[in-house]
mmCIF file of C-alpha atoms and ligand atoms in Angstrom:
data_model
loop_
_atom_site.group_PDB
_atom_site.id
_atom_site.type_symbol
_atom_site.label_atom_id
_atom_site.label_comp_id
_atom_site.label_asym_id
_atom_site.label_seq_id
_atom_site.Cartn_x
_atom_site.Cartn_y
_atom_site.Cartn_z
ATOM 1 C CA MET A 28 -28.935 -31.397 -169.720
ATOM 2 C CA SER A 29 -30.054 -27.812 -169.316
ATOM 3 C CA LEU A 30 -28.041 -26.130 -166.637
ATOM 4 C CA VAL A 31 -29.268 -23.761 -163.953
ATOM 5 C CA ALA A 32 -26.900 -21.373 -162.168
ATOM 6 C CA LEU A 33 -27.203 -23.006 -158.774
ATOM 7 C CA SER A 34 -28.278 -26.352 -157.322
ATOM 8 C CA VAL A 35 -28.725 -26.806 -153.603
ATOM 9 C CA VAL A 36 -28.459 -30.476 -152.671
ATOM 10 C CA THR A 37 -29.914 -31.604 -149.356
ATOM 11 C CA PRO A 38 -30.016 -35.186 -148.154
ATOM 12 C CA MET A 39 -32.949 -35.796 -145.823
ATOM 13 C CA PHE A 40 -33.617 -38.777 -143.610
ATOM 14 C CA ASN A 41 -36.748 -38.620 -141.463
ATOM 15 C CA GLU A 42 -36.687 -34.822 -141.446
ATOM 16 C CA ARG A 43 -40.464 -34.243 -141.364
ATOM 17 C CA GLU A 44 -40.053 -31.976 -138.340
ATOM 18 C CA ALA A 45 -37.226 -29.930 -139.856
ATOM 19 C CA VAL A 46 -38.318 -29.677 -143.487
ATOM 20 C CA ASP A 47 -40.748 -26.761 -143.077
ATOM 21 C CA HIS A 48 -38.250 -24.697 -141.149
ATOM 22 C CA PHE A 49 -35.620 -25.486 -143.749
ATOM 23 C CA VAL A 50 -37.827 -24.464 -146.678
ATOM 24 C CA ALA A 51 -39.059 -21.311 -144.946
ATOM 25 C CA ARG A 52 -35.486 -20.139 -144.368
ATOM 26 C CA LEU A 53 -33.890 -21.335 -147.598
ATOM 27 C CA ARG A 54 -36.430 -19.955 -150.038
ATOM 28 C CA PRO A 55 -36.019 -16.208 -149.331
ATOM 29 C CA VAL A 56 -32.231 -16.622 -149.520
ATOM 30 C CA LEU A 57 -32.343 -18.304 -152.943
ATOM 31 C CA ASP A 58 -35.040 -15.995 -154.321
ATOM 32 C CA GLY A 59 -32.857 -13.070 -153.194
ATOM 33 C CA LEU A 60 -29.880 -14.274 -155.230
ATOM 34 C CA ALA A 61 -31.771 -13.528 -158.446
ATOM 35 C CA VAL A 62 -30.234 -16.438 -160.390
ATOM 36 C CA PRO A 63 -31.999 -19.495 -161.809
ATOM 37 C CA TYR A 64 -31.766 -22.258 -159.200
ATOM 38 C CA GLU A 65 -33.082 -25.626 -158.142
ATOM 39 C CA VAL A 66 -33.215 -27.310 -154.774
ATOM 40 C CA VAL A 67 -32.545 -31.049 -154.938
ATOM 41 C CA ALA A 68 -34.064 -32.599 -151.838
ATOM 42 C CA VAL A 69 -32.855 -36.188 -151.713
ATOM 43 C CA ASP A 70 -35.106 -38.325 -149.565
ATOM 44 C CA ASP A 71 -32.880 -41.039 -148.141
ATOM 45 C CA GLY A 72 -35.603 -43.654 -147.618
ATOM 46 C CA SER A 73 -37.392 -41.811 -144.822
ATOM 47 C CA SER A 74 -40.045 -43.759 -142.942
ATOM 48 C CA ASP A 75 -41.900 -40.613 -141.823
ATOM 49 C CA ALA A 76 -43.862 -38.153 -143.963
ATOM 50 C CA THR A 77 -40.798 -36.286 -145.317
ATOM 51 C CA VAL A 78 -41.560 -37.106 -148.980
ATOM 52 C CA ALA A 79 -45.279 -36.358 -148.702
ATOM 53 C CA ARG A 80 -44.499 -33.013 -147.127
ATOM 54 C CA LEU A 81 -41.837 -32.145 -149.703
ATOM 55 C CA LEU A 82 -44.282 -32.887 -152.511
ATOM 56 C CA GLN A 83 -46.848 -30.674 -150.818
ATOM 57 C CA LEU A 84 -44.358 -27.811 -150.462
ATOM 58 C CA ARG A 85 -43.302 -28.240 -154.034
ATOM 59 C CA ALA A 86 -46.771 -27.294 -155.234
ATOM 60 C CA ASP A 87 -45.984 -23.789 -154.007
ATOM 61 C CA TRP A 88 -42.258 -23.783 -154.892
ATOM 62 C CA PRO A 89 -41.591 -25.314 -158.344
ATOM 63 C CA GLN A 90 -37.828 -25.015 -157.933
ATOM 64 C CA LEU A 91 -38.026 -27.608 -155.171
ATOM 65 C CA ARG A 92 -37.174 -30.918 -156.809
ATOM 66 C CA VAL A 93 -37.691 -34.170 -154.927
ATOM 67 C CA VAL A 94 -35.432 -37.126 -155.638
ATOM 68 C CA ALA A 95 -36.585 -40.102 -153.582
ATOM 69 C CA LEU A 96 -34.292 -43.073 -153.007
ATOM 70 C CA ARG A 97 -35.713 -46.555 -152.613
ATOM 71 C CA ARG A 98 -34.192 -47.134 -149.212
ATOM 72 C CA ASN A 99 -31.910 -45.562 -146.621
ATOM 73 C CA VAL A 100 -28.345 -45.609 -147.948
ATOM 74 C CA GLY A 101 -26.711 -43.089 -145.571
ATOM 75 C CA HIS A 102 -25.808 -39.425 -145.759
ATOM 76 C CA GLN A 103 -22.798 -39.620 -148.090
ATOM 77 C CA THR A 104 -24.487 -41.910 -150.621
ATOM 78 C CA ALA A 105 -27.635 -39.769 -150.557
ATOM 79 C CA LEU A 106 -25.366 -36.803 -151.265
ATOM 80 C CA ARG A 107 -23.932 -38.741 -154.155
ATOM 81 C CA ALA A 108 -27.425 -39.300 -155.562
ATOM 82 C CA GLY A 109 -28.055 -35.561 -155.230
ATOM 83 C CA LEU A 110 -24.810 -34.615 -156.975
ATOM 84 C CA ARG A 111 -25.679 -36.974 -159.825
ATOM 85 C CA ALA A 112 -29.107 -35.379 -160.183
ATOM 86 C CA ALA A 113 -27.975 -31.724 -159.811
ATOM 87 C CA ARG A 114 -27.951 -29.567 -162.933
ATOM 88 C CA GLY A 115 -26.313 -26.458 -161.492
ATOM 89 C CA GLU A 116 -23.221 -24.696 -162.769
ATOM 90 C CA HIS A 117 -22.494 -24.412 -159.064
ATOM 91 C CA VAL A 118 -23.691 -26.969 -156.561
ATOM 92 C CA VAL A 119 -24.022 -26.399 -152.814
ATOM 93 C CA SER A 120 -24.467 -29.299 -150.406
ATOM 94 C CA ILE A 121 -26.191 -28.450 -147.140
ATOM 95 C CA ASP A 122 -27.841 -30.360 -144.273
ATOM 96 C CA ALA A 123 -31.594 -30.153 -143.820
ATOM 97 C CA ASP A 124 -31.530 -29.395 -140.092
ATOM 98 C CA LEU A 125 -30.399 -25.746 -140.450
ATOM 99 C CA GLN A 126 -27.133 -26.397 -138.611
ATOM 100 C CA ASP A 127 -25.561 -24.911 -141.733
ATOM 101 C CA PRO A 128 -27.117 -21.445 -142.191
ATOM 102 C CA PRO A 129 -28.546 -21.043 -145.739
ATOM 103 C CA GLU A 130 -27.704 -17.325 -145.662
ATOM 104 C CA VAL A 131 -24.053 -18.269 -146.247
ATOM 105 C CA ILE A 132 -24.867 -19.695 -149.711
ATOM 106 C CA GLY A 133 -24.953 -16.217 -151.239
ATOM 107 C CA GLU A 134 -21.535 -15.453 -149.796
ATOM 108 C CA MET A 135 -20.174 -18.743 -151.163
ATOM 109 C CA LEU A 136 -21.466 -18.079 -154.677
ATOM 110 C CA ALA A 137 -20.149 -14.505 -154.671
ATOM 111 C CA LYS A 138 -16.734 -15.710 -153.497
ATOM 112 C CA ALA A 139 -16.557 -18.490 -156.088
ATOM 113 C CA ARG A 140 -17.318 -15.980 -158.827
ATOM 114 C CA ALA A 141 -15.126 -13.149 -157.537
ATOM 115 C CA GLU A 142 -12.065 -15.279 -156.772
ATOM 116 C CA GLN A 143 -12.631 -17.720 -159.661
ATOM 117 C CA VAL A 144 -12.260 -20.771 -157.425
ATOM 118 C CA ASP A 145 -13.838 -24.206 -157.894
ATOM 119 C CA VAL A 146 -14.636 -24.983 -154.267
ATOM 120 C CA VAL A 147 -15.775 -22.801 -151.396
ATOM 121 C CA TYR A 148 -15.738 -24.595 -148.046
ATOM 122 C CA GLY A 149 -18.080 -23.681 -145.257
ATOM 123 C CA VAL A 150 -15.741 -23.572 -142.257
ATOM 124 C CA ARG A 151 -17.229 -23.819 -138.770
ATOM 125 C CA SER A 152 -15.802 -20.970 -136.794
ATOM 126 C CA ASP A 153 -17.784 -22.028 -133.734
ATOM 127 C CA ARG A 154 -19.330 -25.392 -132.981
ATOM 128 C CA SER A 155 -20.327 -24.712 -129.405
ATOM 129 C CA THR A 156 -23.899 -25.747 -130.233
ATOM 130 C CA ASP A 157 -22.743 -29.320 -130.916
ATOM 131 C CA THR A 158 -22.744 -31.691 -127.944
ATOM 132 C CA VAL A 159 -19.479 -32.277 -126.070
ATOM 133 C CA PHE A 160 -19.563 -35.907 -127.299
ATOM 134 C CA LYS A 161 -19.959 -34.779 -130.924
ATOM 135 C CA ARG A 162 -17.105 -32.276 -130.629
ATOM 136 C CA ARG A 163 -14.766 -34.787 -128.952
ATOM 137 C CA THR A 164 -15.460 -37.577 -131.455
ATOM 138 C CA ALA A 165 -15.151 -35.106 -134.341
ATOM 139 C CA GLY A 166 -11.827 -33.951 -132.848
ATOM 140 C CA VAL A 167 -10.428 -37.508 -132.804
ATOM 141 C CA TYR A 168 -11.767 -38.166 -136.329
ATOM 142 C CA TYR A 169 -10.110 -35.119 -137.881
ATOM 143 C CA TRP A 170 -6.870 -35.641 -135.984
ATOM 144 C CA MET A 171 -6.672 -39.154 -137.407
ATOM 145 C CA MET A 172 -7.669 -38.113 -140.937
ATOM 146 C CA LYS A 173 -5.063 -35.363 -141.036
ATOM 147 C CA ARG A 174 -2.404 -37.972 -140.329
ATOM 148 C CA LEU A 175 -3.750 -40.707 -142.557
ATOM 149 C CA VAL A 176 -5.142 -38.695 -145.475
ATOM 150 C CA GLY A 177 -3.094 -35.530 -145.594
ATOM 151 C CA PRO A 178 -2.618 -32.126 -144.046
ATOM 152 C CA TRP A 179 -5.123 -30.529 -146.432
ATOM 153 C CA VAL A 180 -8.026 -32.056 -144.468
ATOM 154 C CA SER A 181 -9.649 -29.197 -142.617
ATOM 155 C CA ASP A 182 -10.913 -30.089 -139.153
ATOM 156 C CA GLN A 183 -13.664 -27.516 -139.382
ATOM 157 C CA ALA A 184 -15.031 -28.279 -142.863
ATOM 158 C CA GLY A 185 -17.932 -30.721 -143.035
ATOM 159 C CA ASP A 186 -20.274 -31.205 -145.954
ATOM 160 C CA PHE A 187 -21.439 -27.608 -146.319
ATOM 161 C CA ARG A 188 -19.620 -26.482 -149.443
ATOM 162 C CA LEU A 189 -20.038 -25.033 -152.894
ATOM 163 C CA MET A 190 -18.545 -26.770 -155.900
ATOM 164 C CA SER A 191 -18.249 -25.840 -159.558
ATOM 165 C CA ARG A 192 -19.630 -28.035 -162.342
ATOM 166 C CA ALA A 193 -16.059 -29.184 -163.106
ATOM 167 C CA VAL A 194 -15.672 -30.586 -159.578
ATOM 168 C CA VAL A 195 -19.104 -32.204 -159.574
ATOM 169 C CA ASP A 196 -18.399 -33.869 -162.918
ATOM 170 C CA VAL A 197 -15.161 -35.335 -161.550
ATOM 171 C CA LEU A 198 -16.988 -36.564 -158.431
ATOM 172 C CA ASN A 199 -19.755 -38.123 -160.497
ATOM 173 C CA ASP A 200 -17.218 -40.042 -162.547
ATOM 174 C CA LEU A 201 -15.487 -41.565 -159.532
ATOM 175 C CA PRO A 202 -15.920 -45.343 -159.563
ATOM 176 C CA GLU A 203 -15.597 -45.470 -155.765
ATOM 177 C CA PRO A 204 -18.723 -47.069 -154.276
ATOM 178 C CA ARG A 205 -18.801 -45.029 -151.046
ATOM 179 C CA PRO A 206 -16.759 -41.825 -151.326
ATOM 180 C CA VAL A 207 -16.379 -39.682 -148.203
ATOM 181 C CA TYR A 208 -16.808 -36.270 -149.794
ATOM 182 C CA ARG A 209 -15.258 -34.155 -147.068
ATOM 183 C CA LEU A 210 -11.977 -35.997 -147.740
ATOM 184 C CA VAL A 211 -12.287 -36.683 -151.478
ATOM 185 C CA VAL A 212 -13.068 -33.062 -152.484
ATOM 186 C CA PRO A 213 -9.953 -31.469 -150.899
ATOM 187 C CA SER A 214 -7.778 -34.348 -152.150
ATOM 188 C CA LEU A 215 -8.642 -33.497 -155.779
ATOM 189 C CA GLY A 216 -6.658 -30.289 -155.490
ATOM 190 C CA PHE A 217 -9.082 -27.834 -157.099
ATOM 191 C CA SER A 218 -8.600 -24.158 -156.273
ATOM 192 C CA SER A 219 -10.573 -23.255 -153.167
ATOM 193 C CA ALA A 220 -11.608 -20.569 -150.716
ATOM 194 C CA GLU A 221 -13.331 -20.593 -147.336
ATOM 195 C CA VAL A 222 -16.308 -18.896 -145.759
ATOM 196 C CA GLY A 223 -16.660 -18.974 -141.968
ATOM 197 C CA TYR A 224 -19.974 -19.666 -140.283
ATOM 198 C CA VAL A 225 -21.358 -20.401 -136.855
ATOM 199 C CA ARG A 226 -22.860 -23.853 -136.546
ATOM 200 C CA GLU A 227 -26.335 -23.542 -135.182
ATOM 201 C CA ASP A 228 -28.542 -25.875 -133.170
ATOM 202 C CA ARG A 229 -30.546 -28.514 -135.008
ATOM 203 C CA VAL A 230 -33.850 -26.781 -135.667
ATOM 204 C CA ALA A 231 -36.109 -29.765 -134.935
ATOM 205 C CA GLY A 232 -35.952 -33.531 -134.614
ATOM 206 C CA LYS A 233 -32.992 -35.602 -133.519
ATOM 207 C CA THR A 234 -29.565 -36.300 -135.029
ATOM 208 C CA LYS A 235 -29.618 -38.977 -137.729
ATOM 209 C CA TYR A 236 -25.970 -39.816 -137.049
ATOM 210 C CA PRO A 237 -25.894 -42.322 -134.179
ATOM 211 C CA LEU A 238 -22.559 -43.726 -133.009
ATOM 212 C CA SER A 239 -22.885 -46.738 -135.344
ATOM 213 C CA LYS A 240 -23.070 -44.439 -138.420
ATOM 214 C CA MET A 241 -20.131 -42.354 -137.151
ATOM 215 C CA ILE A 242 -18.024 -45.514 -136.781
ATOM 216 C CA LYS A 243 -18.999 -46.595 -140.310
ATOM 217 C CA LEU A 244 -18.001 -43.186 -141.675
ATOM 218 C CA THR A 245 -14.657 -43.490 -139.864
ATOM 219 C CA PHE A 246 -13.949 -46.933 -141.365
ATOM 220 C CA ASP A 247 -14.971 -45.697 -144.849
ATOM 221 C CA SER A 248 -12.703 -42.688 -144.396
ATOM 222 C CA ILE A 249 -9.669 -44.715 -143.329
ATOM 223 C CA THR A 250 -9.993 -47.504 -145.861
ATOM 224 C CA GLY A 251 -10.886 -45.072 -148.644
ATOM 225 C CA PHE A 252 -7.624 -43.205 -148.247
ATOM 226 C CA SER A 253 -4.973 -45.210 -146.570
ATOM 227 C CA ALA A 254 -3.420 -48.639 -146.542
ATOM 228 C CA ALA A 255 -1.564 -47.718 -143.324
ATOM 229 C CA PRO A 256 -3.605 -50.079 -141.108
ATOM 230 C CA LEU A 257 -2.467 -52.985 -143.277
ATOM 231 C CA LYS A 258 1.155 -52.061 -142.647
ATOM 232 C CA ILE A 259 0.640 -52.063 -138.882
ATOM 233 C CA ALA A 260 0.582 -55.881 -139.035
ATOM 234 C CA THR A 261 4.011 -55.902 -140.727
ATOM 235 C CA TRP A 262 5.583 -53.585 -138.161
ATOM 236 C CA VAL A 263 4.059 -55.281 -135.129
ATOM 237 C CA GLY A 264 5.062 -58.639 -136.583
ATOM 238 C CA LEU A 265 8.673 -57.502 -137.061
ATOM 239 C CA LEU A 266 8.810 -56.053 -133.548
ATOM 240 C CA SER A 267 7.479 -59.196 -131.929
ATOM 241 C CA PHE A 268 9.908 -61.303 -134.002
ATOM 242 C CA VAL A 269 12.878 -59.310 -132.646
ATOM 243 C CA LEU A 270 11.465 -59.591 -129.134
ATOM 244 C CA CYS A 271 11.072 -63.352 -129.580
ATOM 245 C CA LEU A 272 14.723 -63.681 -130.627
ATOM 246 C CA VAL A 273 15.845 -61.870 -127.448
ATOM 247 C CA LEU A 274 13.593 -64.062 -125.315
ATOM 248 C CA ILE A 275 14.818 -67.282 -126.970
ATOM 249 C CA ILE A 276 18.445 -66.325 -126.351
ATOM 250 C CA THR A 277 17.646 -65.467 -122.719
ATOM 251 C CA ALA A 278 15.768 -68.720 -122.229
ATOM 252 C CA LEU A 279 18.547 -70.805 -123.781
ATOM 253 C CA GLY A 280 21.098 -68.995 -121.628
ATOM 254 C CA ALA A 281 19.096 -69.744 -118.470
ATOM 255 C CA TRP A 282 18.663 -73.379 -119.564
ATOM 256 C CA SER A 283 22.432 -73.802 -120.166
ATOM 257 C CA VAL A 284 23.296 -72.713 -116.629
ATOM 258 C CA GLY A 285 20.518 -74.879 -115.169
ATOM 259 C CA THR A 286 18.017 -72.243 -114.098
ATOM 260 C CA THR A 287 14.693 -72.493 -115.907
ATOM 261 C CA VAL A 288 12.654 -69.364 -116.324
ATOM 262 C CA PRO A 289 9.516 -69.438 -114.173
ATOM 263 C CA GLY A 290 7.253 -68.700 -117.060
ATOM 264 C CA TRP A 291 3.498 -69.181 -116.662
ATOM 265 C CA THR A 292 2.625 -65.506 -116.437
ATOM 266 C CA SER A 293 4.822 -64.366 -119.273
ATOM 267 C CA LEU A 294 3.669 -67.269 -121.454
ATOM 268 C CA TYR A 295 0.074 -66.481 -120.797
ATOM 269 C CA ILE A 296 0.478 -62.773 -121.542
ATOM 270 C CA ALA A 297 2.455 -63.422 -124.711
ATOM 271 C CA VAL A 298 -0.124 -65.860 -126.083
ATOM 272 C CA LEU A 299 -3.055 -63.569 -125.329
ATOM 273 C CA LEU A 300 -1.325 -60.450 -126.610
ATOM 274 C CA LEU A 301 -0.156 -61.944 -129.866
ATOM 275 C CA GLY A 302 -3.503 -63.701 -130.381
ATOM 276 C CA GLY A 303 -5.297 -60.380 -129.911
ATOM 277 C CA ILE A 304 -2.964 -58.474 -132.209
ATOM 278 C CA GLN A 305 -3.330 -61.152 -134.877
ATOM 279 C CA LEU A 306 -7.107 -61.015 -134.727
ATOM 280 C CA ILE A 307 -7.104 -57.218 -134.995
ATOM 281 C CA CYS A 308 -4.818 -57.427 -138.033
ATOM 282 C CA VAL A 309 -6.998 -60.078 -139.687
ATOM 283 C CA GLY A 310 -10.016 -57.869 -138.937
ATOM 284 C CA MET A 311 -8.361 -54.891 -140.614
ATOM 285 C CA LEU A 312 -7.583 -57.040 -143.615
ATOM 286 C CA GLY A 313 -11.243 -58.012 -143.613
ATOM 287 C CA GLU A 314 -12.322 -54.375 -143.794
ATOM 288 C CA TYR A 315 -10.369 -53.915 -147.018
ATOM 289 C CA ILE A 316 -11.315 -57.287 -148.519
ATOM 290 C CA GLY A 317 -14.995 -56.632 -147.722
ATOM 291 C CA ARG A 318 -14.803 -53.394 -149.663
ATOM 292 C CA ILE A 319 -13.016 -55.043 -152.582
ATOM 293 C CA TYR A 320 -15.734 -57.720 -152.561
ATOM 294 C CA ALA A 321 -18.508 -55.122 -152.557
ATOM 295 C CA ALA A 322 -16.776 -53.247 -155.401
ATOM 296 C CA THR A 323 -16.470 -56.347 -157.546
ATOM 297 C CA GLN A 324 -20.162 -57.151 -157.038
ATOM 298 C CA GLY A 325 -20.810 -53.777 -158.637
ATOM 299 C CA ARG A 326 -24.303 -53.323 -157.197
ATOM 300 C CA PRO A 327 -25.690 -49.798 -157.396
ATOM 301 C CA ALA A 328 -24.978 -47.737 -154.278
ATOM 302 C CA PHE A 329 -28.503 -46.296 -154.461
ATOM 303 C CA LEU A 330 -31.626 -46.593 -156.577
ATOM 304 C CA VAL A 331 -33.860 -43.634 -157.377
ATOM 305 C CA SER A 332 -37.520 -44.320 -156.825
ATOM 306 C CA PHE A 333 -38.605 -41.094 -158.541
ATOM 307 C CA ASP A 334 -37.299 -37.675 -159.517
ATOM 308 C CA THR A 335 -39.972 -34.983 -159.839
ATOM 309 C CA ASP A 336 -37.993 -33.552 -162.756
ATOM 310 C CA GLN A 337 -38.860 -36.621 -164.747
ATOM 311 C CA GLN A 338 -42.207 -37.710 -163.373
ATOM 312 C CA GLU A 339 -44.653 -36.531 -160.732
ATOM 313 C CA PRO A 340 -45.248 -39.443 -158.355
ATOM 314 C CA ALA A 341 -48.793 -40.500 -157.651
ATOM 315 C CA GLY A 342 -50.377 -41.995 -154.580
ATOM 316 C CA PHE A 343 -48.745 -39.957 -151.829
ATOM 317 C CA ALA A 344 -50.983 -39.116 -148.896
ATOM 318 C CA VAL A 345 -51.062 -35.494 -147.790
ATOM 319 C CA ALA A 346 -48.759 -34.976 -144.788
ATOM 320 C CA ASP A 347 -50.551 -34.032 -141.602
ATOM 321 C CA PRO A 348 -49.522 -30.522 -140.550
ATOM 322 C CA LEU A 349 -47.348 -30.169 -137.456
ATOM 323 C CA PRO A 350 -48.272 -27.466 -134.885
ATOM 324 C CA ASP A 351 -45.284 -25.312 -135.800
ATOM 325 C CA ASP A 352 -44.966 -25.737 -139.566
ATOM 326 C CA PRO A 353 -43.597 -22.324 -140.592
ATOM 327 C CA ALA A 354 -44.168 -22.861 -144.334
ATOM 328 C CA ASP A 355 -47.882 -23.262 -143.644
ATOM 329 C CA ARG A 356 -47.893 -20.119 -141.531
ATOM 330 C CA LEU A 357 -46.143 -18.161 -144.293
ATOM 331 C CA GLN A 358 -48.640 -19.464 -146.811
ATOM 332 C CA ARG A 359 -51.589 -18.444 -144.596
ATOM 333 C CA GLU A 360 -50.113 -14.962 -144.053
ATOM 334 C CA HIS A 361 -49.547 -14.657 -147.778
ATOM 335 C CA GLU A 362 -53.181 -15.624 -148.462
ATOM 336 C CA THR A 363 -54.600 -13.092 -145.995
ATOM 337 C CA ILE A 364 -52.497 -10.279 -147.455
ATOM 338 C CA SER A 365 -53.362 -11.002 -151.105
HETATM 339 N N1 UDP B 426 -28.973 -37.948 -143.381
HETATM 340 C C1 UDP B 426 -29.287 -38.745 -144.460
HETATM 341 N N2 UDP B 426 -29.201 -40.107 -144.307
HETATM 342 C C2 UDP B 426 -28.817 -40.706 -143.135
HETATM 343 C C3 UDP B 426 -28.475 -39.854 -142.044
HETATM 344 C C4 UDP B 426 -28.551 -38.472 -142.210
HETATM 345 O O1 UDP B 426 -29.643 -38.272 -145.530
HETATM 346 O O2 UDP B 426 -28.800 -41.933 -143.077
HETATM 347 C C5 UDP B 426 -29.056 -36.468 -143.537
HETATM 348 C C6 UDP B 426 -29.896 -35.761 -142.476
HETATM 349 O O3 UDP B 426 -31.267 -35.748 -142.825
HETATM 350 C C7 UDP B 426 -29.267 -34.368 -142.480
HETATM 351 C C8 UDP B 426 -27.806 -34.657 -142.802
HETATM 352 O O4 UDP B 426 -27.771 -35.956 -143.387
HETATM 353 O O5 UDP B 426 -29.808 -33.559 -143.485
HETATM 354 C C9 UDP B 426 -26.929 -34.616 -141.582
HETATM 355 O O6 UDP B 426 -27.464 -35.439 -140.576
HETATM 356 P P1 UDP B 426 -27.591 -34.995 -139.051
HETATM 357 O O7 UDP B 426 -27.922 -33.537 -138.997
HETATM 358 O O8 UDP B 426 -28.544 -35.894 -138.364
HETATM 359 O O9 UDP B 426 -26.115 -35.241 -138.542
HETATM 360 P P2 UDP B 426 -25.320 -34.417 -137.418
HETATM 361 O O10 UDP B 426 -25.444 -32.964 -137.768
HETATM 362 O O11 UDP B 426 -25.988 -34.730 -136.130
HETATM 363 O O12 UDP B 426 -23.941 -34.936 -137.540
HETATM 364 MG MG1 MG B 427 -27.068 -31.931 -138.180
#
């Protein structure tokens, strides 16, 4: 595998509206670094014209490499496909919607080289452009992860980070089917530094992280790192056992002096409460067993449909231009000047 100095990995799911803006802003940054680079755009089974447009843009930017997955597998798994494909001595992962500013990449690379660290985290110094809902749910998520996973989890570091080849090789060798990189990377303990950045607005299109995907990420994060939920059943069980002993003694005492406890309400509550707790505990067990089951099946987490590094795909229609495609505008300006 011939290495380049830098790979920029970007998972994209239905990003037709954002892709031109992304390319128009990323390219001058990378060209300005004056190091050999590649951009690994991982198409996560988009149903819009993302792939067709990427292939079109690639004609003018050979460093843009398109890795298309066969179907949508989710952000983290698409990232995994990108990390597998990347050939860089340093690898940066970045979102396609320009919420992570590409200009910071240069700063990350300089810091990694100057301070000789393996990981440089992009740390959000301001996320006021995110919705209140997003900030609140992210707040709860990171609060929980800090307690369950460890204090090294940064509540402001997402998936915008630079990693050395050593880190990427370790990640690629992980047998875990669905690693949550923002937790796995800090847990490895490589030397690291941080670069602050302001999180911007999504440049175009809508978020591809609906509530259902956020919940899935949360479950993957918890089960991937902690068996604590399984222990909850033990502790609640012990507590209710002690409580039961007290109640039995009280009831027997009342019975021995001839007063029976008027008990419908308490009986009802106890049955419902314990039934509910038991179901929750069985459900938690199910979350772990489901993952063990999936792991033993050993099916691939993703399948690559094509990688332009290996073969140029045929049969892709040309993507219709959008009214505000900046890459087209740049190209036109370039043509009129030359
Ligand atoms: N993404 C992906 N697959 C998915 C969902 C999202 O590859 O199933 C990509 C998406 O195209 C973007 C990145 O993951 O580049 C982050 O998604 P998004 O910006 O929608 O998330 P948010 O910033 O709203 O949390
Ligand atoms: Mg985003």
